[in-house]
Every structure is written in C-alpha cells, then in structure tokens.
Amino acid sequence: MNDVIPSDWKVPTRFRERVGRTAGRQRAMADSGHLLLILHEVPVASDAKRVARLFWRQPSGQWSEAAEGKRPSGADGLAALRRHVESFSARANALDDEVDKARTADTLVALLREATPVARSARHLTAALQDARTAVEDKDIISLRDQCQEIERALELVIADAHLAMQHIEAKSAEAQAEFTRKAAEAQHRLNLLGATFFPVTAVGAILGMNLKSGMESAPTWVFWCVVVGSFALGMLVRGTVAR
C-alpha cells in the first residue's frame, strides 16, 4: 500500500496498484463507478516539485479531497475541487495583469518562466477532467472541464502577449539603435565637410608659416587676402567633392 492515496479511502484496489511512491502526472482513474483525480497545485517556477491533490468521487456522487501523503481534510471534496480550479484561474488573471504592466525584457522573461509551467499544468488538468468526463456522467465535472479550457486559452494568450511584448521591445531597441547610428553618421559627415572646408586654409597657413624665405615677406597686404580667399575657394571646391 502506498502513501499517496489515503489509507482510509475505500477506493478500488486497482487505483492503488496504478499509483507508485509519488503521485506522478495529472490523470483520472475510473473503476466500478469510482473516480480518482490526481491533480497538481498551481506550480511555482522556482520550485520544480509538484504538490499533488487527490479528489475521490464515490459511486454515490460524494466527493472527498486530500493532499499527497496527508489525511483527508474532511471538507467538501467537490467544493475543494472547484477552489482548486479557481486557483488556476486566479493565477492566469494575475499573470495577465503583470504582462500588461511589464515594461522591460527582464520582467517579461521572468513572467514567461512563471506562465509556462502554469499553462502546461492547466493543459494537463483539462485533459484529466476530460478523461473524468468520459468515465463518469457528472454535470459538475463538465462545468469544471469547460472552465479549465477557458483557463488554458487565457494562459496561452498571456504567453502570446508576453512574446509580442518582447518583440515590441526588441523592435523599439533596434529602431533606437538605427536612429543613433543615423545621427552619428550625419555628425561624422558634417565633420568631414568642415574638415574639407578648412583643410586648404590650414595647409596654406602651415606652408606660409614656415621660417623660409618665399619672396612674399614684403608683399603688399592685398596679396595676403588673395591667398586667404583663394584657400577658402579651394576648400569649398574640396567640400563639394566630399559631399557627393
């Protein structure tokens, strides 16, 4: 006899034979009018361990609930099952709100790490309830199954929205980088034009500033201004060539 199914539950022997030392995956087992649901609590990304919850429906329609390895709580099993499903719905709504508020890639990555295992667990929960619906005619199970399908879709949308938000952030970052590169190129181009304009003046000034006799030491003032104007004219010509 294992420790997963409470020892005082009078379930079919086949159920105990199909359960090992741990609860294992989420699933539904049916035999002789009995139904046993082995489900998992809402997972937490930081904890790899999954906490199992067991729900037993007797042929009379009475439900019982217990946590893995613990004695039954004695509470209404069907109400506990509804609260279990609601916990997934509440987590899906919370994740949806967090995605709407997320503004950074790091935040979105953390949300995806949280939402992915929850979505996977919700998907397995839906499958287990569908198997239970096939095995037992019970409107409560049908209602819970339908609710789980809605939760599953909501979590899929949360993950899709998070991915879209990530892509938006990446696109905005790429736009900003492209704009920065464009402005840097324009600034560099302006510097090139400025350098081309003053390069001839600088070159002529350097040549005339050398302590060598050129014959222009006693030239009249107008010769100096002619050299300056000619140098700027040459600079504008060079600038026009660079700007092409």
Coordinates of N, CA and C in Angstrom, one line a residue:
M1 N 0.9 -1.2 0.0 CA 0.0 0.0 0.0 C 0.9 1.2 0.0
N2 N 0.6 2.2 -0.8 CA 1.4 3.4 -0.9 C 0.9 4.5 0.0
D3 N 1.7 5.6 0.1 CA 1.3 6.7 0.9 C 0.6 7.8 0.2
V4 N 0.4 7.7 -1.1 CA -0.2 8.8 -1.9 C -1.7 8.8 -1.6
I5 N -2.4 7.7 -1.8 CA -3.8 7.6 -1.6 C -4.1 7.4 -0.1
P6 N -4.9 8.2 0.6 CA -5.1 8.0 2.0 C -5.6 6.5 2.3
S7 N -5.0 6.0 3.3 CA -5.3 4.6 3.7 C -6.8 4.3 4.0
D8 N -7.5 5.3 4.5 CA -8.9 5.1 4.9 C -9.9 5.4 3.7
W9 N -9.4 5.7 2.6 CA -10.2 5.8 1.4 C -10.5 4.4 0.9
K10 N -11.8 4.0 0.8 CA -12.1 2.7 0.3 C -12.3 2.7 -1.3
V11 N -11.1 3.0 -1.9 CA -11.1 3.0 -3.4 C -10.8 1.6 -3.9
P12 N -11.1 1.4 -5.2 CA -10.8 0.1 -5.7 C -9.3 -0.2 -5.7
T13 N -8.9 -1.5 -5.5 CA -7.5 -1.9 -5.3 C -6.7 -1.5 -6.6
R14 N -7.4 -1.5 -7.7 CA -6.7 -1.1 -9.0 C -6.1 0.3 -8.9
F15 N -6.8 1.2 -8.2 CA -6.2 2.5 -8.1 C -4.9 2.5 -7.4
R16 N -4.9 1.8 -6.3 CA -3.6 1.8 -5.5 C -2.5 1.1 -6.3
E17 N -2.9 0.1 -7.1 CA -1.9 -0.6 -7.9 C -1.3 0.3 -9.0
R18 N -2.0 1.3 -9.4 CA -1.6 2.1 -10.5 C -0.9 3.4 -10.1
V19 N -0.7 3.5 -8.7 CA 0.0 4.7 -8.2 C 1.2 4.2 -7.5
G20 N 2.4 4.9 -7.8 CA 3.6 4.5 -7.3 C 3.9 5.2 -5.9
R21 N 5.2 5.4 -5.7 CA 5.5 6.1 -4.4 C 5.2 7.6 -4.4
T22 N 5.1 8.1 -5.6 CA 4.7 9.5 -5.8 C 3.4 9.6 -6.7
A23 N 2.8 10.7 -6.6 CA 1.5 10.8 -7.4 C 1.7 10.8 -8.9
G24 N 2.9 11.3 -9.4 CA 3.1 11.2 -10.8 C 2.3 12.3 -11.5
R25 N 2.1 12.1 -12.8 CA 1.4 13.1 -13.6 C -0.1 13.2 -13.3
Q26 N -0.6 14.3 -13.7 CA -2.1 14.5 -13.5 C -2.9 13.6 -14.4
R27 N -3.9 13.0 -13.8 CA -4.7 12.0 -14.6 C -5.9 11.7 -13.8
A28 N -6.8 10.9 -14.5 CA -8.1 10.5 -13.9 C -8.1 9.0 -14.0
M29 N -8.6 8.3 -13.0 CA -8.7 6.8 -13.0 C -10.2 6.5 -12.6
A30 N -10.8 5.6 -13.3 CA -12.2 5.2 -13.1 C -12.3 3.7 -13.0
D31 N -13.1 3.2 -12.1 CA -13.3 1.8 -11.9 C -14.5 1.5 -11.0
S32 N -15.4 0.7 -11.5 CA -16.6 0.3 -10.7 C -17.4 1.5 -10.2
G33 N -17.5 2.6 -11.0 CA -18.3 3.8 -10.5 C -17.5 4.7 -9.7
H34 N -16.3 4.3 -9.3 CA -15.4 5.2 -8.6 C -14.5 6.1 -9.5
L35 N -14.2 7.3 -9.1 CA -13.4 8.2 -9.9 C -12.3 8.8 -9.0
L36 N -11.1 8.7 -9.4 CA -10.0 9.3 -8.7 C -9.3 10.3 -9.6
L37 N -9.2 11.5 -9.1 CA -8.5 12.5 -9.9 C -7.2 12.8 -9.1
I38 N -6.1 12.7 -9.8 CA -4.8 13.1 -9.2 C -4.3 14.3 -10.0
L39 N -4.3 15.4 -9.3 CA -4.1 16.7 -9.9 C -2.9 17.4 -9.2
H40 N -2.4 18.5 -9.8 CA -1.3 19.2 -9.2 C -1.7 20.6 -8.8
E41 N -1.2 21.2 -7.7 CA -1.4 22.5 -7.4 C -0.8 23.5 -8.4
V42 N -1.2 24.7 -8.4 CA -0.6 25.7 -9.3 C 1.0 25.7 -9.1
P43 N 1.7 25.4 -10.1 CA 3.2 25.3 -10.0 C 3.8 26.7 -9.8
V44 N 5.0 26.7 -9.1 CA 5.8 27.9 -9.0 C 7.1 27.6 -9.7
A45 N 7.5 28.6 -10.5 CA 8.7 28.4 -11.4 C 9.9 28.1 -10.6
S46 N 10.1 28.7 -9.4 CA 11.3 28.5 -8.6 C 11.3 27.1 -7.9
D47 N 10.2 26.4 -8.0 CA 10.1 25.1 -7.3 C 9.8 24.0 -8.3
A48 N 10.7 23.1 -8.5 CA 10.5 22.0 -9.5 C 9.5 21.0 -9.0
K49 N 9.3 20.9 -7.7 CA 8.5 19.9 -7.1 C 7.0 20.2 -7.3
R50 N 6.2 19.2 -7.7 CA 4.8 19.5 -7.9 C 4.0 18.8 -6.7
V51 N 3.2 19.6 -6.1 CA 2.4 19.2 -5.0 C 1.0 18.6 -5.5
A52 N 0.8 17.3 -5.2 CA -0.4 16.7 -5.7 C -1.6 16.9 -4.8
R53 N -2.8 16.9 -5.5 CA -4.1 17.0 -4.8 C -4.9 15.8 -5.3
L54 N -5.6 15.1 -4.4 CA -6.4 13.9 -4.8 C -7.8 14.2 -4.5
F55 N -8.7 13.9 -5.5 CA -10.1 14.0 -5.4 C -10.8 12.7 -5.8
W56 N -11.6 12.2 -4.8 CA -12.2 10.9 -5.0 C -13.7 11.0 -5.0
R57 N -14.3 10.6 -6.1 CA -15.8 10.6 -6.2 C -16.3 9.2 -6.1
Q58 N -17.1 8.9 -5.1 CA -17.7 7.6 -4.9 C -18.9 7.4 -5.9
P59 N -19.3 6.2 -6.1 CA -20.5 5.9 -7.0 C -21.7 6.7 -6.6
S60 N -21.8 7.0 -5.3 CA -23.0 7.7 -4.8 C -23.0 9.2 -5.2
G61 N -21.8 9.7 -5.7 CA -21.7 11.1 -6.1 C -21.0 11.9 -5.0
Q62 N -20.6 11.3 -3.9 CA -20.0 12.0 -2.8 C -18.5 12.2 -3.1
W63 N -18.0 13.4 -2.9 CA -16.6 13.7 -3.2 C -15.8 13.8 -1.9
S64 N -14.5 13.4 -1.9 CA -13.5 13.6 -0.8 C -12.3 14.2 -1.4
E65 N -11.5 14.9 -0.6 CA -10.3 15.5 -1.0 C -9.2 15.3 0.0
A66 N -7.9 15.2 -0.6 CA -6.7 15.1 0.3 C -5.5 15.5 -0.5
A67 N -4.5 16.0 0.3 CA -3.2 16.3 -0.3 C -2.3 15.1 -0.3
E68 N -1.4 15.0 -1.2 CA -0.5 13.9 -1.3 C 0.2 13.6 0.0
G69 N 0.0 12.3 0.5 CA 0.7 11.9 1.7 C 0.1 12.4 3.0
K70 N -1.1 13.0 2.9 CA -1.8 13.6 4.1 C -3.1 12.9 4.3
R71 N -3.7 13.1 5.5 CA -5.0 12.6 5.7 C -6.0 13.5 5.1
P72 N -7.2 12.9 4.7 CA -8.2 13.8 4.1 C -8.6 14.9 5.0
S73 N -8.9 16.1 4.4 CA -9.2 17.3 5.2 C -10.6 17.2 5.8
G74 N -11.5 16.4 5.3 CA -12.8 16.3 5.8 C -13.8 17.3 5.2
A75 N -13.2 18.2 4.4 CA -14.0 19.3 3.8 C -14.8 18.7 2.6
D76 N -15.7 19.5 2.1 CA -16.5 19.1 0.9 C -15.5 18.9 -0.3
G77 N -15.4 17.7 -0.8 CA -14.5 17.4 -1.9 C -14.8 18.2 -3.2
L78 N -16.0 18.3 -3.5 CA -16.4 19.0 -4.7 C -16.1 20.5 -4.6
A79 N -16.4 21.1 -3.5 CA -16.0 22.5 -3.3 C -14.5 22.7 -3.3
A80 N -13.8 21.7 -2.8 CA -12.3 21.8 -2.8 C -11.8 21.7 -4.2
L81 N -12.5 20.9 -5.1 CA -12.1 20.8 -6.5 C -12.4 22.1 -7.2
R82 N -13.5 22.7 -6.9 CA -13.8 24.0 -7.5 C -12.8 25.0 -7.1
R83 N -12.4 25.0 -5.9 CA -11.4 26.0 -5.4 C -10.0 25.7 -6.1
H84 N -9.8 24.4 -6.3 CA -8.5 24.1 -7.0 C -8.5 24.7 -8.4
V85 N -9.6 24.5 -9.1 CA -9.7 25.1 -10.5 C -9.6 26.6 -10.4
E86 N -10.3 27.2 -9.5 CA -10.3 28.6 -9.3 C -8.9 29.2 -9.1
S87 N -8.0 28.4 -8.4 CA -6.7 28.8 -8.1 C -5.9 29.0 -9.5
F88 N -6.2 28.2 -10.4 CA -5.5 28.4 -11.8 C -6.1 29.6 -12.5
S89 N -7.4 29.8 -12.3 CA -8.0 31.0 -12.9 C -7.4 32.3 -12.3
A90 N -7.3 32.3 -11.0 CA -6.7 33.5 -10.3 C -5.3 33.7 -10.8
R91 N -4.5 32.7 -10.9 CA -3.1 32.8 -11.4 C -3.0 33.3 -12.8
A92 N -3.9 32.8 -13.6 CA -4.0 33.3 -15.0 C -4.3 34.8 -15.1
N93 N -5.3 35.2 -14.3 CA -5.6 36.6 -14.3 C -4.5 37.5 -13.7
A94 N -3.8 37.0 -12.7 CA -2.7 37.8 -12.2 C -1.5 37.9 -13.2
L95 N -1.3 36.8 -13.9 CA -0.2 36.9 -14.9 C -0.6 37.8 -16.0
D96 N -1.8 37.8 -16.4 CA -2.3 38.7 -17.5 C -2.1 40.2 -17.0
D97 N -2.4 40.5 -15.8 CA -2.2 41.9 -15.3 C -0.7 42.2 -15.3
E98 N 0.1 41.3 -14.9 CA 1.6 41.5 -14.8 C 2.2 41.7 -16.2
V99 N 1.6 41.0 -17.2 CA 2.1 41.2 -18.6 C 1.8 42.7 -19.1
D100 N 0.6 43.1 -18.7 CA 0.1 44.5 -19.1 C 1.0 45.5 -18.5
K101 N 1.5 45.3 -17.3 CA 2.4 46.3 -16.6 C 3.8 46.1 -16.9
A102 N 4.3 45.1 -17.5 CA 5.7 44.8 -17.8 C 6.2 45.8 -18.8
R103 N 7.4 46.4 -18.6 CA 8.0 47.4 -19.4 C 9.4 47.0 -19.9
T104 N 10.0 46.0 -19.3 CA 11.4 45.6 -19.6 C 11.4 44.1 -20.0
A105 N 12.5 43.8 -20.8 CA 12.6 42.4 -21.3 C 12.9 41.5 -20.1
D106 N 13.6 41.9 -19.1 CA 13.9 41.0 -17.9 C 12.6 40.7 -17.2
T107 N 11.7 41.6 -17.1 CA 10.4 41.4 -16.5 C 9.6 40.4 -17.3
L108 N 9.6 40.5 -18.6 CA 8.8 39.6 -19.4 C 9.4 38.2 -19.4
V109 N 10.7 38.1 -19.4 CA 11.3 36.8 -19.3 C 10.9 36.1 -18.0
A110 N 10.9 36.8 -16.9 CA 10.5 36.3 -15.6 C 9.1 35.8 -15.7
L111 N 8.2 36.6 -16.3 CA 6.8 36.2 -16.5 C 6.6 35.0 -17.3
L112 N 7.4 34.9 -18.3 CA 7.3 33.7 -19.2 C 7.7 32.4 -18.4
R113 N 8.7 32.6 -17.6 CA 9.2 31.5 -16.7 C 8.1 31.0 -15.7
E114 N 7.3 32.0 -15.3 CA 6.2 31.7 -14.4 C 5.0 31.1 -15.1
A115 N 4.7 31.7 -16.3 CA 3.5 31.3 -17.0 C 3.6 30.0 -17.7
T116 N 4.8 29.6 -18.2 CA 4.9 28.4 -19.0 C 4.5 27.1 -18.2
P117 N 5.1 26.9 -17.0 CA 4.7 25.7 -16.2 C 3.2 25.8 -15.8
V118 N 2.7 27.0 -15.5 CA 1.3 27.1 -15.2 C 0.4 26.7 -16.3
A119 N 0.8 27.1 -17.5 CA 0.0 26.8 -18.7 C 0.1 25.3 -19.0
R120 N 1.3 24.7 -18.8 CA 1.4 23.2 -19.0 C 0.6 22.5 -18.0
S121 N 0.6 22.9 -16.8 CA -0.2 22.2 -15.7 C -1.7 22.3 -16.0
A122 N -2.1 23.5 -16.5 CA -3.5 23.7 -16.8 C -4.0 22.9 -17.9
R123 N -3.1 22.7 -18.9 CA -3.4 21.8 -20.0 C -3.6 20.4 -19.6
H124 N -2.7 19.9 -18.7 CA -2.9 18.5 -18.2 C -4.1 18.4 -17.3
L125 N -4.4 19.5 -16.6 CA -5.6 19.5 -15.7 C -6.9 19.3 -16.6
T126 N -6.9 20.1 -17.7 CA -8.0 20.0 -18.6 C -8.1 18.5 -19.2
A127 N -7.0 17.9 -19.5 CA -7.0 16.6 -20.1 C -7.5 15.6 -19.0
A128 N -7.1 15.8 -17.8 CA -7.6 14.8 -16.7 C -9.1 15.0 -16.5
L129 N -9.6 16.2 -16.5 CA -11.0 16.4 -16.3 C -11.8 15.9 -17.6
Q130 N -11.2 16.0 -18.7 CA -11.9 15.4 -19.9 C -12.0 13.9 -19.8
D131 N -10.9 13.3 -19.3 CA -11.0 11.8 -19.1 C -12.0 11.5 -18.1
A132 N -12.1 12.3 -17.0 CA -13.1 12.1 -16.0 C -14.5 12.2 -16.5
R133 N -14.7 13.2 -17.4 CA -16.0 13.5 -18.0 C -16.4 12.3 -18.9
T134 N -15.4 11.6 -19.6 CA -15.7 10.5 -20.4 C -16.1 9.3 -19.5
A135 N -15.5 9.2 -18.3 CA -15.7 8.0 -17.5 C -16.9 8.1 -16.7
V136 N -17.3 9.3 -16.3 CA -18.5 9.5 -15.4 C -19.4 10.6 -15.9
E137 N -20.7 10.3 -15.8 CA -21.6 11.3 -16.2 C -21.9 12.2 -15.0
D138 N -21.3 13.4 -15.0 CA -21.5 14.3 -13.9 C -21.4 15.8 -14.5
K139 N -22.5 16.5 -14.3 CA -22.5 17.9 -14.8 C -21.5 18.8 -14.2
D140 N -21.2 18.5 -12.9 CA -20.1 19.3 -12.2 C -18.8 19.1 -12.9
I141 N -18.5 17.9 -13.3 CA -17.2 17.7 -14.0 C -17.2 18.4 -15.3
I142 N -18.4 18.3 -16.0 CA -18.4 19.0 -17.3 C -18.2 20.5 -17.2
S143 N -18.8 21.1 -16.1 CA -18.6 22.5 -15.9 C -17.2 22.9 -15.6
L144 N -16.5 22.1 -14.7 CA -15.2 22.3 -14.4 C -14.2 22.1 -15.6
R145 N -14.6 21.1 -16.4 CA -13.8 20.9 -17.6 C -13.8 22.1 -18.5
D146 N -15.0 22.6 -18.7 CA -15.2 23.8 -19.6 C -14.4 25.0 -19.0
Q147 N -14.5 25.2 -17.7 CA -13.8 26.3 -17.1 C -12.3 26.1 -17.3
C148 N -11.8 24.9 -17.2 CA -10.4 24.7 -17.4 C -9.9 25.0 -18.8
Q149 N -10.8 24.7 -19.8 CA -10.5 25.0 -21.1 C -10.3 26.5 -21.3
E150 N -11.2 27.3 -20.7 CA -11.1 28.7 -20.7 C -9.8 29.2 -20.1
I151 N -9.4 28.6 -19.0 CA -8.2 29.0 -18.3 C -7.0 28.7 -19.2
E152 N -7.0 27.5 -19.8 CA -6.0 27.1 -20.7 C -5.8 28.1 -21.8
R153 N -6.9 28.6 -22.4 CA -6.8 29.6 -23.5 C -6.3 30.9 -23.0
A154 N -6.7 31.3 -21.8 CA -6.3 32.5 -21.2 C -4.8 32.5 -21.0
L155 N -4.2 31.4 -20.5 CA -2.8 31.3 -20.3 C -2.0 31.3 -21.6
E156 N -2.6 30.7 -22.7 CA -2.0 30.7 -24.0 C -1.9 32.2 -24.5
L157 N -3.0 33.0 -24.2 CA -2.9 34.4 -24.6 C -1.9 35.2 -23.8
V158 N -1.8 34.8 -22.5 CA -0.8 35.5 -21.7 C 0.6 35.3 -22.3
I159 N 0.9 34.0 -22.6 CA 2.2 33.7 -23.1 C 2.4 34.4 -24.5
A160 N 1.4 34.4 -25.3 CA 1.5 35.1 -26.6 C 1.7 36.6 -26.5
D161 N 1.0 37.2 -25.5 CA 1.1 38.6 -25.3 C 2.5 38.9 -24.8
A162 N 3.1 38.1 -23.9 CA 4.4 38.3 -23.4 C 5.4 38.2 -24.5
H163 N 5.3 37.3 -25.5 CA 6.2 37.2 -26.6 C 6.1 38.4 -27.5
L164 N 4.8 38.9 -27.7 CA 4.6 40.0 -28.6 C 5.3 41.3 -27.9
A165 N 5.1 41.4 -26.6 CA 5.7 42.5 -25.9 C 7.2 42.4 -26.0
M166 N 7.8 41.2 -25.9 CA 9.2 41.1 -26.1 C 9.7 41.5 -27.5
Q167 N 8.9 41.1 -28.5 CA 9.3 41.5 -29.9 C 9.1 43.0 -30.0
H168 N 8.1 43.6 -29.4 CA 8.0 45.1 -29.5 C 9.2 45.8 -28.8
I169 N 9.6 45.3 -27.7 CA 10.8 45.9 -27.0 C 12.0 45.8 -27.9
E170 N 12.2 44.6 -28.5 CA 13.3 44.4 -29.4 C 13.3 45.3 -30.6
A171 N 12.0 45.5 -31.2 CA 11.9 46.3 -32.3 C 12.2 47.8 -32.0
K172 N 11.7 48.3 -30.8 CA 11.9 49.6 -30.4 C 13.4 49.8 -30.1
S173 N 14.1 48.8 -29.6 CA 15.5 48.9 -29.3 C 16.3 49.0 -30.6
A174 N 15.9 48.2 -31.6 CA 16.5 48.3 -32.9 C 16.3 49.6 -33.6
E175 N 15.1 50.2 -33.5 CA 14.8 51.5 -34.0 C 15.7 52.6 -33.4
A176 N 15.8 52.5 -32.1 CA 16.6 53.5 -31.4 C 18.1 53.4 -31.8
Q177 N 18.6 52.1 -31.9 CA 19.9 51.9 -32.4 C 20.2 52.4 -33.8
A178 N 19.2 52.2 -34.7 CA 19.3 52.7 -36.0 C 19.3 54.2 -36.1
E179 N 18.4 54.8 -35.3 CA 18.4 56.3 -35.2 C 19.7 56.8 -34.7
F180 N 20.3 56.2 -33.7 CA 21.6 56.6 -33.1 C 22.7 56.5 -34.2
T181 N 22.6 55.4 -34.9 CA 23.7 55.2 -36.0 C 23.5 56.3 -37.1
R182 N 22.2 56.6 -37.4 CA 22.0 57.6 -38.5 C 22.5 59.0 -38.0
K183 N 22.2 59.3 -36.8 CA 22.7 60.6 -36.3 C 24.2 60.7 -36.2
A184 N 24.8 59.6 -35.8 CA 26.3 59.5 -35.7 C 26.9 59.7 -37.1
A185 N 26.3 59.0 -38.1 CA 26.8 59.2 -39.5 C 26.6 60.6 -40.0
E186 N 25.5 61.2 -39.7 CA 25.3 62.6 -40.1 C 26.3 63.5 -39.4
A187 N 26.6 63.3 -38.1 CA 27.5 64.1 -37.4 C 28.9 64.0 -38.0
Q188 N 29.3 62.7 -38.4 CA 30.6 62.4 -39.0 C 30.7 63.1 -40.3
H189 N 29.6 63.1 -41.1 CA 29.6 63.7 -42.4 C 29.8 65.2 -42.3
R190 N 29.2 65.8 -41.3 CA 29.3 67.3 -41.0 C 30.8 67.6 -40.7
L191 N 31.4 66.8 -39.9 CA 32.8 67.0 -39.5 C 33.7 66.8 -40.8
N192 N 33.3 65.9 -41.6 CA 34.1 65.7 -42.9 C 34.0 67.0 -43.7
L193 N 32.8 67.5 -43.8 CA 32.6 68.7 -44.6 C 33.4 69.9 -44.0
L194 N 33.3 70.0 -42.7 CA 34.0 71.1 -42.0 C 35.5 70.9 -42.2
G195 N 36.0 69.7 -42.1 CA 37.4 69.5 -42.3 C 37.9 69.8 -43.7
A196 N 37.0 69.4 -44.7 CA 37.3 69.7 -46.1 C 37.4 71.2 -46.4
T197 N 36.5 71.9 -45.7 CA 36.5 73.4 -45.9 C 37.7 74.0 -45.5
F198 N 38.2 73.7 -44.3 CA 39.3 74.3 -43.7 C 40.7 73.7 -44.0
F199 N 40.7 72.5 -44.6 CA 41.9 71.9 -44.9 C 42.9 72.7 -45.8
P200 N 42.4 73.3 -46.9 CA 43.3 74.1 -47.7 C 43.9 75.3 -47.0
V201 N 43.0 76.0 -46.2 CA 43.4 77.1 -45.4 C 44.5 76.7 -44.4
T202 N 44.3 75.6 -43.8 CA 45.3 75.1 -42.8 C 46.6 74.7 -43.5
A203 N 46.5 74.1 -44.7 CA 47.7 73.7 -45.4 C 48.5 74.9 -45.8
V204 N 47.8 75.9 -46.4 CA 48.5 77.1 -46.9 C 49.1 77.9 -45.7
G205 N 48.3 78.0 -44.6 CA 48.8 78.7 -43.4 C 50.1 78.0 -42.9
A206 N 50.1 76.6 -42.9 CA 51.2 75.9 -42.4 C 52.5 76.2 -43.3
I207 N 52.2 76.2 -44.6 CA 53.3 76.4 -45.6 C 53.9 77.8 -45.4
L208 N 53.0 78.8 -45.4 CA 53.4 80.2 -45.3 C 54.0 80.5 -43.9
G209 N 53.7 79.7 -42.9 CA 54.2 80.0 -41.5 C 55.6 79.4 -41.3
M210 N 56.1 78.7 -42.3 CA 57.4 78.1 -42.2 C 58.5 79.3 -42.2
N211 N 59.5 79.1 -41.5 CA 60.6 80.1 -41.4 C 61.6 80.0 -42.6
L212 N 61.0 80.1 -43.8 CA 61.8 80.0 -45.0 C 61.4 81.2 -45.8
K213 N 62.4 81.8 -46.6 CA 62.1 82.9 -47.4 C 61.4 82.4 -48.7
S214 N 60.3 83.1 -48.9 CA 59.5 82.7 -50.1 C 59.4 83.9 -51.1
G215 N 59.9 85.0 -50.7 CA 59.8 86.2 -51.6 C 58.5 87.0 -51.4
M216 N 57.6 86.5 -50.5 CA 56.4 87.1 -50.2 C 56.4 87.9 -48.9
E217 N 57.6 87.9 -48.2 CA 57.6 88.6 -46.9 C 57.3 90.1 -47.0
S218 N 57.7 90.7 -48.1 CA 57.5 92.1 -48.3 C 56.3 92.4 -49.2
A219 N 55.5 91.4 -49.6 CA 54.4 91.6 -50.5 C 53.3 92.5 -49.8
P220 N 52.6 93.2 -50.6 CA 51.5 94.1 -50.0 C 50.4 93.3 -49.4
T221 N 49.6 94.0 -48.6 CA 48.5 93.4 -47.8 C 47.5 92.6 -48.7
W222 N 47.2 93.2 -49.8 CA 46.2 92.6 -50.7 C 46.6 91.2 -51.1
V223 N 47.9 90.9 -51.2 CA 48.3 89.6 -51.6 C 47.9 88.5 -50.5
F224 N 48.0 89.0 -49.2 CA 47.6 88.1 -48.1 C 46.1 87.7 -48.3
W225 N 45.3 88.7 -48.5 CA 43.9 88.5 -48.6 C 43.5 87.6 -49.8
C226 N 44.3 87.8 -50.9 CA 44.0 87.0 -52.0 C 44.4 85.5 -51.7
V227 N 45.4 85.3 -51.0 CA 45.8 83.9 -50.6 C 44.7 83.3 -49.7
V228 N 44.2 84.1 -48.8 CA 43.1 83.6 -47.9 C 41.8 83.3 -48.7
V229 N 41.4 84.2 -49.5 CA 40.2 83.9 -50.3 C 40.4 82.7 -51.3
G230 N 41.6 82.6 -51.9 CA 41.9 81.5 -52.7 C 41.8 80.2 -52.0
S231 N 42.3 80.2 -50.8 CA 42.4 79.0 -49.9 C 40.9 78.6 -49.6
F232 N 40.1 79.5 -49.2 CA 38.7 79.2 -48.9 C 38.0 78.7 -50.1
A233 N 38.2 79.3 -51.3 CA 37.6 78.9 -52.5 C 38.0 77.4 -52.8
L234 N 39.3 77.1 -52.6 CA 39.8 75.7 -52.8 C 39.1 74.8 -51.8
G235 N 38.9 75.3 -50.6 CA 38.2 74.5 -49.6 C 36.8 74.2 -49.9
M236 N 36.1 75.2 -50.5 CA 34.7 74.9 -50.9 C 34.6 73.9 -52.0
L237 N 35.7 74.0 -52.9 CA 35.7 73.0 -54.0 C 35.9 71.6 -53.5
V238 N 36.8 71.5 -52.5 CA 37.1 70.2 -51.9 C 35.8 69.7 -51.1
R239 N 35.1 70.6 -50.5 CA 33.9 70.2 -49.7 C 32.9 69.7 -50.7
G240 N 32.7 70.4 -51.8 CA 31.7 69.9 -52.8 C 32.0 68.5 -53.3
T241 N 33.3 68.2 -53.5 CA 33.7 66.9 -53.9 C 33.4 65.8 -52.8
V242 N 33.7 66.2 -51.5 CA 33.4 65.2 -50.4 C 31.9 65.0 -50.3
A243 N 31.1 66.0 -50.5 CA 29.6 65.9 -50.3 C 28.9 65.1 -51.3
R244 N 29.6 64.8 -52.4 CA 28.9 64.0 -53.5 C 28.7 62.5 -53.0

